[in-house]
Short mmCIF file of C-alpha atoms in Angstrom, two decimals:
data_model
loop_
_atom_site.label_atom_id
_atom_site.label_comp_id
_atom_site.label_asym_id
_atom_site.label_seq_id
_atom_site.Cartn_x
_atom_site.Cartn_y
_atom_site.Cartn_z
CA MET A 152 21.73 20.94 -10.81
CA PRO A 153 19.96 17.66 -10.01
CA SER A 154 17.01 16.95 -12.28
CA PHE A 155 14.65 16.54 -9.34
CA ARG A 156 15.30 19.96 -7.83
CA PRO A 157 12.88 22.80 -8.75
CA THR A 158 13.90 24.39 -12.04
CA ALA A 159 12.23 27.26 -13.88
CA SER A 160 10.17 24.81 -15.90
CA GLN A 161 9.14 22.99 -12.75
CA LEU A 162 8.03 26.25 -11.14
CA ILE A 163 5.88 26.90 -14.20
CA LEU A 164 4.57 23.36 -13.84
CA HIS A 165 3.67 24.02 -10.19
CA GLY A 166 1.80 27.16 -11.26
CA CYS A 167 -0.16 25.23 -13.85
CA VAL A 168 -1.01 22.59 -11.31
CA ALA A 169 -2.11 25.20 -8.80
CA ALA A 170 -4.37 26.79 -11.41
CA TRP A 171 -5.79 23.39 -12.31
CA CYS A 172 -6.53 22.76 -8.62
CA LEU A 173 -8.73 25.85 -8.54
CA LEU A 174 -10.94 24.53 -11.33
CA GLY A 175 -12.64 21.78 -9.34
CA GLY A 176 -13.35 20.31 -5.95
CA PHE A 177 -10.53 18.20 -4.57
CA SER A 178 -10.41 15.63 -1.84
CA LYS A 179 -8.85 16.61 1.47
CA ALA A 180 -5.89 14.76 2.92
CA ALA A 181 -7.07 12.05 5.28
CA ASP A 182 -5.86 8.94 7.02
CA PRO A 183 -6.70 5.66 5.30
CA THR A 184 -9.99 3.89 5.75
CA ALA A 185 -9.87 0.34 7.06
CA GLU A 186 -10.20 -0.96 3.51
CA GLN A 187 -7.35 1.23 2.27
CA GLN A 188 -5.15 0.14 5.18
CA TYR A 189 -5.97 -3.47 4.33
CA TRP A 190 -4.91 -2.99 0.71
CA LEU A 191 -1.69 -1.33 1.88
CA GLU A 192 -1.04 -4.33 4.15
CA LEU A 193 -1.66 -6.68 1.21
CA THR A 194 0.77 -4.69 -0.94
CA ASN A 195 3.45 -4.81 1.76
CA ARG A 196 2.91 -8.54 2.18
CA PHE A 197 3.54 -8.89 -1.55
CA ARG A 198 6.66 -6.73 -1.43
CA ALA A 199 8.04 -8.74 1.48
CA ASP A 200 7.51 -12.12 -0.20
CA PRO A 201 6.38 -12.06 -3.86
CA GLN A 202 6.45 -15.83 -4.29
CA GLY A 203 4.53 -16.41 -1.08
CA GLU A 204 1.91 -13.87 -2.13
CA LEU A 205 1.22 -15.68 -5.38
CA SER A 206 0.51 -18.86 -3.43
CA LYS A 207 -2.07 -16.95 -1.39
CA LEU A 208 -3.85 -15.57 -4.45
CA VAL A 209 -3.94 -18.53 -6.83
CA ASN A 210 -3.94 -22.33 -6.59
CA PHE A 211 -1.51 -24.64 -8.37
CA SER A 212 -1.87 -28.44 -8.36
CA SER A 213 1.87 -28.63 -9.07
CA PRO A 214 4.41 -25.93 -9.93
CA GLY A 215 3.15 -24.01 -12.96
CA VAL A 216 -0.05 -26.09 -13.31
CA TRP A 217 -3.46 -24.75 -12.38
CA ALA A 218 -5.45 -26.55 -9.71
CA PRO A 219 -9.07 -27.41 -10.60
CA VAL A 220 -10.11 -24.23 -8.76
CA LYS A 221 -7.60 -21.55 -9.75
CA SER A 222 -8.29 -19.21 -6.85
CA SER A 223 -10.42 -18.95 -3.74
CA ASP A 224 -11.88 -15.69 -5.08
CA PRO A 225 -14.40 -16.34 -7.89
CA TYR A 226 -13.70 -12.95 -9.47
CA VAL A 227 -10.02 -13.84 -9.75
CA VAL A 228 -11.00 -17.16 -11.34
CA ASN A 229 -13.17 -15.33 -13.87
CA ALA A 230 -10.34 -12.97 -14.83
CA LEU A 231 -7.79 -15.77 -15.19
CA ASN A 232 -10.20 -17.74 -17.35
CA TYR A 233 -11.20 -14.74 -19.47
CA PHE A 234 -7.62 -13.81 -20.34
CA GLY A 235 -6.42 -17.41 -20.49
CA THR A 236 -3.58 -16.61 -18.07
CA ASP A 237 -0.87 -19.23 -18.47
CA ALA A 238 0.09 -20.86 -15.17
CA ALA A 239 3.60 -21.88 -16.26
CA THR A 240 4.46 -18.37 -17.46
CA LEU A 241 3.06 -16.81 -14.30
CA ALA A 242 5.04 -19.16 -12.06
CA ALA A 243 8.23 -18.59 -14.06
CA GLN A 244 7.86 -14.81 -13.86
CA PHE A 245 7.28 -14.87 -10.11
CA ALA A 246 10.31 -17.08 -9.55
CA THR A 247 12.48 -14.17 -10.70
CA LEU A 248 10.92 -11.48 -8.49
CA THR A 249 12.88 -9.82 -5.71
CA ALA A 250 11.45 -8.55 -2.42
CA ALA A 251 11.27 -4.83 -1.68
CA PRO A 252 10.95 -2.74 1.51
CA ALA A 253 7.50 -1.78 2.73
CA LEU A 254 5.51 1.19 1.47
CA ALA A 255 4.23 3.80 3.92
CA TRP A 256 0.83 5.44 3.61
CA ASN A 257 0.84 9.04 2.37
CA ASN A 258 -2.28 11.18 2.74
CA ASN A 259 -1.43 13.49 -0.17
CA LEU A 260 -0.89 10.60 -2.56
CA ASN A 261 -4.28 9.40 -1.44
CA VAL A 262 -5.76 12.80 -2.36
CA SER A 263 -4.39 12.66 -5.90
CA ALA A 264 -5.39 9.01 -6.26
CA THR A 265 -8.95 9.65 -5.07
CA ASN A 266 -9.29 12.67 -7.34
CA TYR A 267 -8.23 10.61 -10.32
CA SER A 268 -10.59 7.75 -9.45
CA ASP A 269 -13.41 10.29 -9.29
CA LEU A 270 -12.38 11.60 -12.71
CA MET A 271 -12.47 8.10 -14.20
CA VAL A 272 -15.98 7.67 -12.81
CA SER A 273 -17.24 10.99 -14.15
CA LEU A 274 -15.73 10.42 -17.61
CA ASP A 275 -16.47 6.67 -17.62
CA GLN A 276 -12.96 5.85 -18.83
CA GLN A 277 -9.90 4.02 -17.59
CA ALA A 278 -6.79 5.74 -18.91
CA HIS A 279 -3.70 7.49 -17.57
CA THR A 280 -4.21 10.74 -19.52
CA LEU A 281 -7.75 11.89 -18.72
CA ASP A 282 -6.77 15.23 -17.14
CA GLY A 283 -4.01 16.15 -19.57
CA LEU A 284 -1.42 16.03 -16.79
CA SER A 285 1.61 13.85 -16.24
CA ILE A 286 1.68 11.58 -13.20
CA PRO A 287 4.15 13.90 -11.36
CA GLN A 288 1.87 16.86 -12.06
CA ARG A 289 -1.07 14.85 -10.76
CA VAL A 290 0.57 13.96 -7.43
CA LEU A 291 1.82 17.53 -7.02
CA ALA A 292 -1.77 18.71 -7.43
CA GLY A 293 -2.66 16.46 -4.52
CA GLY A 294 -0.14 18.26 -2.32
CA TYR A 295 2.72 15.75 -2.43
CA GLY A 296 5.21 18.62 -2.57
CA PRO A 297 8.01 19.61 -4.95
CA ASN A 298 10.78 17.45 -3.43
CA TRP A 299 9.73 14.31 -5.25
CA LEU A 300 12.12 11.78 -6.74
CA LYS A 301 9.76 9.45 -8.52
CA ALA A 302 6.02 9.03 -9.10
CA GLY A 303 3.95 6.12 -10.39
CA GLU A 304 0.34 5.17 -10.99
CA ASN A 305 -1.76 1.99 -11.23
CA LEU A 306 -5.41 1.92 -12.30
CA PHE A 307 -8.20 -0.65 -12.09
CA ALA A 308 -11.67 0.73 -12.81
CA ALA A 309 -13.64 -2.51 -12.43
CA THR A 310 -12.42 -3.89 -9.10
CA GLN A 311 -14.98 -6.29 -7.66
CA THR A 312 -13.42 -7.05 -4.26
CA LEU A 313 -10.29 -5.87 -2.51
CA ILE A 314 -8.59 -9.22 -3.09
CA HIS A 315 -9.69 -9.17 -6.73
CA GLY A 316 -8.17 -5.72 -7.20
CA HIS A 317 -4.96 -6.62 -5.38
CA SER A 318 -4.66 -9.81 -7.41
CA GLY A 319 -5.17 -7.91 -10.64
CA MET A 320 -2.30 -5.54 -9.83
CA VAL A 321 0.01 -8.33 -8.67
CA ILE A 322 -0.72 -10.95 -11.33
CA ASP A 323 -1.24 -8.26 -13.99
CA TRP A 324 -3.60 -10.38 -16.06
CA GLY A 325 -4.52 -8.89 -19.40
CA ASP A 326 -3.74 -8.74 -23.09
CA GLU A 327 -0.10 -9.69 -23.71
CA ASP A 328 -0.38 -8.79 -27.39
CA GLY A 329 -1.93 -5.40 -26.73
CA ASN A 330 -4.36 -5.66 -29.62
CA GLY A 331 -7.47 -5.74 -27.45
CA SER A 332 -8.89 -8.97 -28.78
CA ALA A 333 -8.64 -12.66 -27.95
CA PRO A 334 -6.54 -14.71 -27.88
CA PHE A 335 -4.55 -12.74 -25.32
CA GLY A 336 -1.24 -14.61 -25.56
CA THR A 337 -0.09 -15.64 -22.09
CA GLY A 338 -2.90 -13.61 -20.54
CA ILE A 339 -0.35 -11.45 -18.68
CA GLN A 340 0.32 -7.85 -19.66
CA ASN A 341 3.68 -7.28 -21.31
CA PRO A 342 5.42 -5.70 -19.58
CA ALA A 343 3.66 -6.39 -16.28
CA GLY A 344 3.70 -2.70 -15.42
CA HIS A 345 1.42 -2.80 -12.38
CA ARG A 346 3.47 -5.54 -10.77
CA ILE A 347 6.74 -3.84 -11.67
CA ALA A 348 5.60 -0.60 -10.04
CA LEU A 349 4.48 -2.37 -6.87
CA LEU A 350 7.89 -4.02 -6.49
CA ASP A 351 9.98 -0.95 -7.35
CA ARG A 352 12.13 -0.42 -4.25
CA GLN A 353 12.62 3.24 -5.13
CA PHE A 354 8.96 3.84 -4.32
CA LYS A 355 8.53 4.45 -0.60
CA GLU A 356 5.02 5.87 -0.17
CA MET A 357 1.57 5.05 -1.45
CA GLY A 358 -1.99 6.36 -1.57
CA ILE A 359 -4.92 4.22 -2.71
CA GLY A 360 -7.93 6.14 -4.02
CA PHE A 361 -11.34 4.56 -4.07
CA GLN A 362 -13.85 6.85 -5.76
CA SER A 363 -15.89 9.11 -3.51
CA THR A 364 -18.47 9.96 -6.19
CA LEU A 365 -21.37 7.73 -7.09
CA ILE A 366 -20.87 5.49 -10.12
CA PRO A 367 -23.58 6.13 -12.72
CA GLY A 368 -25.53 3.01 -13.60
CA GLY A 369 -24.82 3.52 -17.29
CA ASN A 370 -21.02 3.45 -16.93
CA LEU A 371 -19.37 0.92 -19.24
CA ASN A 372 -15.67 1.34 -18.41
CA ALA A 373 -15.40 2.73 -14.87
CA THR A 374 -17.92 0.39 -13.32
CA GLY A 375 -16.48 -0.47 -9.89
CA PRO A 376 -17.80 -1.25 -7.38
CA TYR A 377 -14.27 0.02 -6.62
CA VAL A 378 -12.71 2.35 -9.17
CA VAL A 379 -9.13 2.27 -7.95
CA THR A 380 -6.10 4.49 -8.47
CA GLN A 381 -2.81 3.76 -6.74
CA HIS A 382 -0.28 6.56 -6.57
CA LEU A 383 3.28 5.75 -5.55
CA GLY A 384 6.12 8.12 -4.82
CA SER A 385 9.34 8.91 -3.01
CA ARG A 386 10.77 12.19 -1.73
CA TYR A 387 14.09 13.69 -0.71
CA ARG A 388 15.57 16.34 1.57
CA LEU A 389 18.80 18.30 1.28
CA ASP A 390 21.08 18.49 4.33
CA GLY A 391 24.58 19.92 4.22
CA GLY A 392 24.91 19.41 0.48
CA THR A 393 23.80 15.76 0.63
CA TYR A 394 20.47 14.45 -0.61
CA TYR A 395 18.60 11.95 1.57
CA SER A 396 15.44 9.93 1.21
CA ASP A 397 14.63 8.99 4.78
CA ALA A 398 13.29 5.69 6.01
CA ILE A 399 9.74 5.44 7.34
CA LEU A 400 8.65 2.97 9.98
CA THR A 401 5.23 1.65 9.00
CA GLY A 402 2.84 -1.10 9.97
CA SER A 403 -0.29 -1.66 12.04
CA VAL A 404 -1.55 -2.67 15.46
CA TYR A 405 -4.58 -4.93 15.33
CA GLU A 406 -6.52 -7.49 17.29
CA ASP A 407 -6.97 -10.64 15.21
CA THR A 408 -10.57 -11.26 16.20
CA ILE A 409 -12.49 -11.10 12.92
CA ALA A 410 -10.65 -13.35 10.45
CA ALA A 411 -8.28 -15.00 12.96
CA ASP A 412 -5.68 -15.35 10.22
CA ALA A 413 -2.67 -13.57 11.77
CA PHE A 414 -3.16 -10.71 9.30
CA TYR A 415 -4.81 -7.31 9.38
CA THR A 416 -8.50 -7.35 8.46
CA PRO A 417 -10.77 -4.26 8.22
CA GLY A 418 -12.33 -3.76 11.61
CA GLU A 419 -9.40 -5.21 13.57
CA GLY A 420 -7.19 -2.10 13.75
CA LEU A 421 -6.59 -0.47 17.13
CA ALA A 422 -6.59 3.33 17.18
CA GLY A 423 -4.45 5.59 19.35
CA VAL A 424 -1.84 3.00 20.28
CA ALA A 425 1.60 4.47 21.05
CA VAL A 426 4.53 3.15 18.98
CA ASN A 427 8.02 4.01 20.29
CA VAL A 428 11.48 3.70 18.76
CA TYR A 429 14.55 3.26 20.99
CA ASP A 430 18.27 2.94 20.57
CA ASP A 431 18.48 -0.69 21.61
CA LEU A 432 21.95 -0.35 23.13
CA THR A 433 21.38 2.77 25.26
CA ASN A 434 17.62 2.29 25.74
CA THR A 435 17.14 5.94 24.72
CA LEU A 436 13.70 6.87 23.37
CA LEU A 437 14.30 8.44 19.97
CA LEU A 438 10.95 8.70 18.22
CA SER A 439 7.32 8.00 18.87
CA GLY A 440 3.92 8.11 17.21
CA PHE A 441 0.37 6.77 17.45
CA THR A 442 -1.76 4.53 15.29
CA ASN A 443 -4.45 6.24 13.25
CA GLY A 444 -8.17 5.54 13.44
CA VAL A 445 -7.85 2.17 11.68
CA GLY A 446 -4.69 0.94 13.40
CA GLY A 447 -2.04 1.91 10.86
CA TYR A 448 0.96 4.13 11.59
CA ASN A 449 3.85 5.87 9.84
CA ILE A 450 6.84 7.35 11.69
CA SER A 451 9.65 9.16 9.89
CA LEU A 452 13.05 7.78 10.85
CA GLN A 453 14.91 10.93 9.86
CA GLY A 454 18.15 11.20 11.81
CA LEU A 455 18.57 7.46 12.28
CA THR A 456 21.43 5.80 10.47
CA THR A 457 22.96 2.49 9.50
CA GLY A 458 25.11 0.43 11.86
CA VAL A 459 22.84 0.90 14.87
CA THR A 460 20.30 -1.54 16.28
CA TYR A 461 16.95 0.06 17.02
CA ARG A 462 13.97 -1.29 18.90
CA VAL A 463 10.29 -0.62 18.23
CA GLU A 464 7.64 -1.22 20.86
CA ALA A 465 3.90 -0.82 21.22
CA PRO A 466 4.03 -0.88 25.02
CA SER A 467 0.31 -0.88 25.77
CA THR A 468 -0.09 -4.16 23.85
CA GLY A 469 2.32 -6.06 26.07
CA LEU A 470 3.82 -7.65 22.96
CA THR A 471 7.48 -8.41 22.42
CA ALA A 472 9.54 -5.57 21.00
CA GLN A 473 10.94 -5.84 17.48
CA VAL A 474 14.46 -4.80 16.49
CA PHE A 475 15.74 -3.48 13.20
CA THR A 476 18.74 -1.93 11.51
CA LEU A 477 18.60 0.48 8.61
CA ASN A 478 19.78 -0.35 5.12
CA SER A 479 20.73 2.30 2.60
CA THR A 480 21.73 2.52 -1.05
CA VAL A 481 22.96 5.39 -3.18
CA GLU A 482 20.68 6.02 -6.18
CA ASN A 483 21.26 8.43 -9.04
CA PHE A 484 18.44 10.91 -9.74
CA GLY A 485 20.60 13.40 -11.58
CA ALA A 486 22.64 13.59 -8.37
CA PRO A 487 23.40 10.91 -5.79
CA VAL A 488 20.68 10.35 -3.20
CA ILE A 489 21.19 8.25 -0.07
CA MET A 490 17.98 6.22 0.12
CA PHE A 491 17.16 4.49 3.40
CA ASP A 492 14.84 1.49 3.14
CA ASN A 493 11.52 1.68 4.96
CA VAL A 494 10.98 -0.61 7.94
CA TYR A 495 7.83 -2.65 8.62
CA ALA A 496 6.64 -3.68 12.08
CA SER A 497 3.12 -4.81 12.96
CA PHE A 498 1.77 -5.93 16.31
CA GLN A 499 -0.99 -8.52 16.54
CA THR A 500 -2.66 -8.42 19.91
CA VAL A 501 -4.51 -11.41 21.31
CA PRO A 502 -7.53 -11.25 23.65
CA GLU A 503 -6.64 -12.22 27.21
CA PRO A 504 -7.03 -15.97 27.77
CA GLY A 505 -10.23 -16.86 29.50
CA SER A 506 -11.80 -13.43 29.05
CA GLY A 507 -14.88 -14.95 27.47
CA LEU A 508 -15.22 -17.46 30.30
CA LEU A 509 -14.81 -14.71 32.90
CA CYS A 510 -17.61 -12.73 31.27
CA LEU A 511 -19.81 -15.82 31.30
CA VAL A 512 -19.09 -16.45 35.00
CA ALA A 513 -19.75 -12.80 35.82
CA GLY A 514 -23.08 -13.01 34.02
CA LEU A 515 -24.08 -16.14 35.95
CA LEU A 516 -23.18 -14.49 39.26
CA VAL A 517 -25.35 -11.50 38.39
CA CYS A 518 -28.25 -13.81 37.63
CA LEU A 519 -27.77 -15.70 40.92
CA ASN A 520 -27.64 -12.47 42.89
CA ARG A 521 -30.83 -11.25 41.26
CA ARG A 522 -32.59 -14.50 42.17
CA ARG A 523 -31.55 -14.04 45.80
CA VAL A 524 -33.14 -10.62 46.09
#
């Protein structure tokens, strides 16, 4: 029997988790906030192009040499300086990284991640063992379901800004030697576990928990202002004796009016926008969904297969459709699982040309009409 299928011990585990759930108040599953969607977009940008992401987070004067200002974020600069992060080592490590498919948002992983961030706040600790549960038990308690293949967790209890937190996970600055005191070797954790988890292509879903409880002023370890837990996972289904991990189409629809940087920014997401998936050859509508309240979306691609060209549209935006084909690999989780890679497609809308001028003209006409009365 495959190791990931429910066994007697796993059923006991589920019972323990259920009992543990009854002991305290738990977060309810919810769509991401704009900040959480933004962090997901940052993570997917990193997975799509690890080397390009490093160039967005830090500054080199030449390959492997720090620029006079190491980053545009002062909190990132402080962390790099504190740990003495070595530019040459960082550049060399990133040169070996391989891109991975996008992660889709999962509300239940967000529940477990938020619950754990709250626990770190209440106990004023940053550790992976505060509740006495394993990471799989923790995500099951959040409602992720028993058909899980893999689960992972990243923590950062002193995140100053969203970019600071994202940079900390990606760069993985810290104590290479693990002895807790300076000097910190290369200033990069060894192994770079946060970065490794974020680039693991077997992870397909993510929840990012910012604490929902107030942070006591006396906290020394879980100090925030963002106490962050990231939970990552992947799931399977059984169909006709074959195990599948289906692809998810994910991305966002946003109007680039705040930062004007061709990237999602909190406050730019467009809610309730229809996203449709077609067979590109037959023009048959196969699947559809809508963006959530902050402009993100996730559509299961169950039933779609390799060797077919599909088309995704957000018709109300008037933007060009995007096409994709599915990729799959066979992974061994105690039994072979056909894993389909997730697909990413975002749509950046642009305000209609001249709309500001038209408003100005309309305003002037109103004023002229009033003067004529």
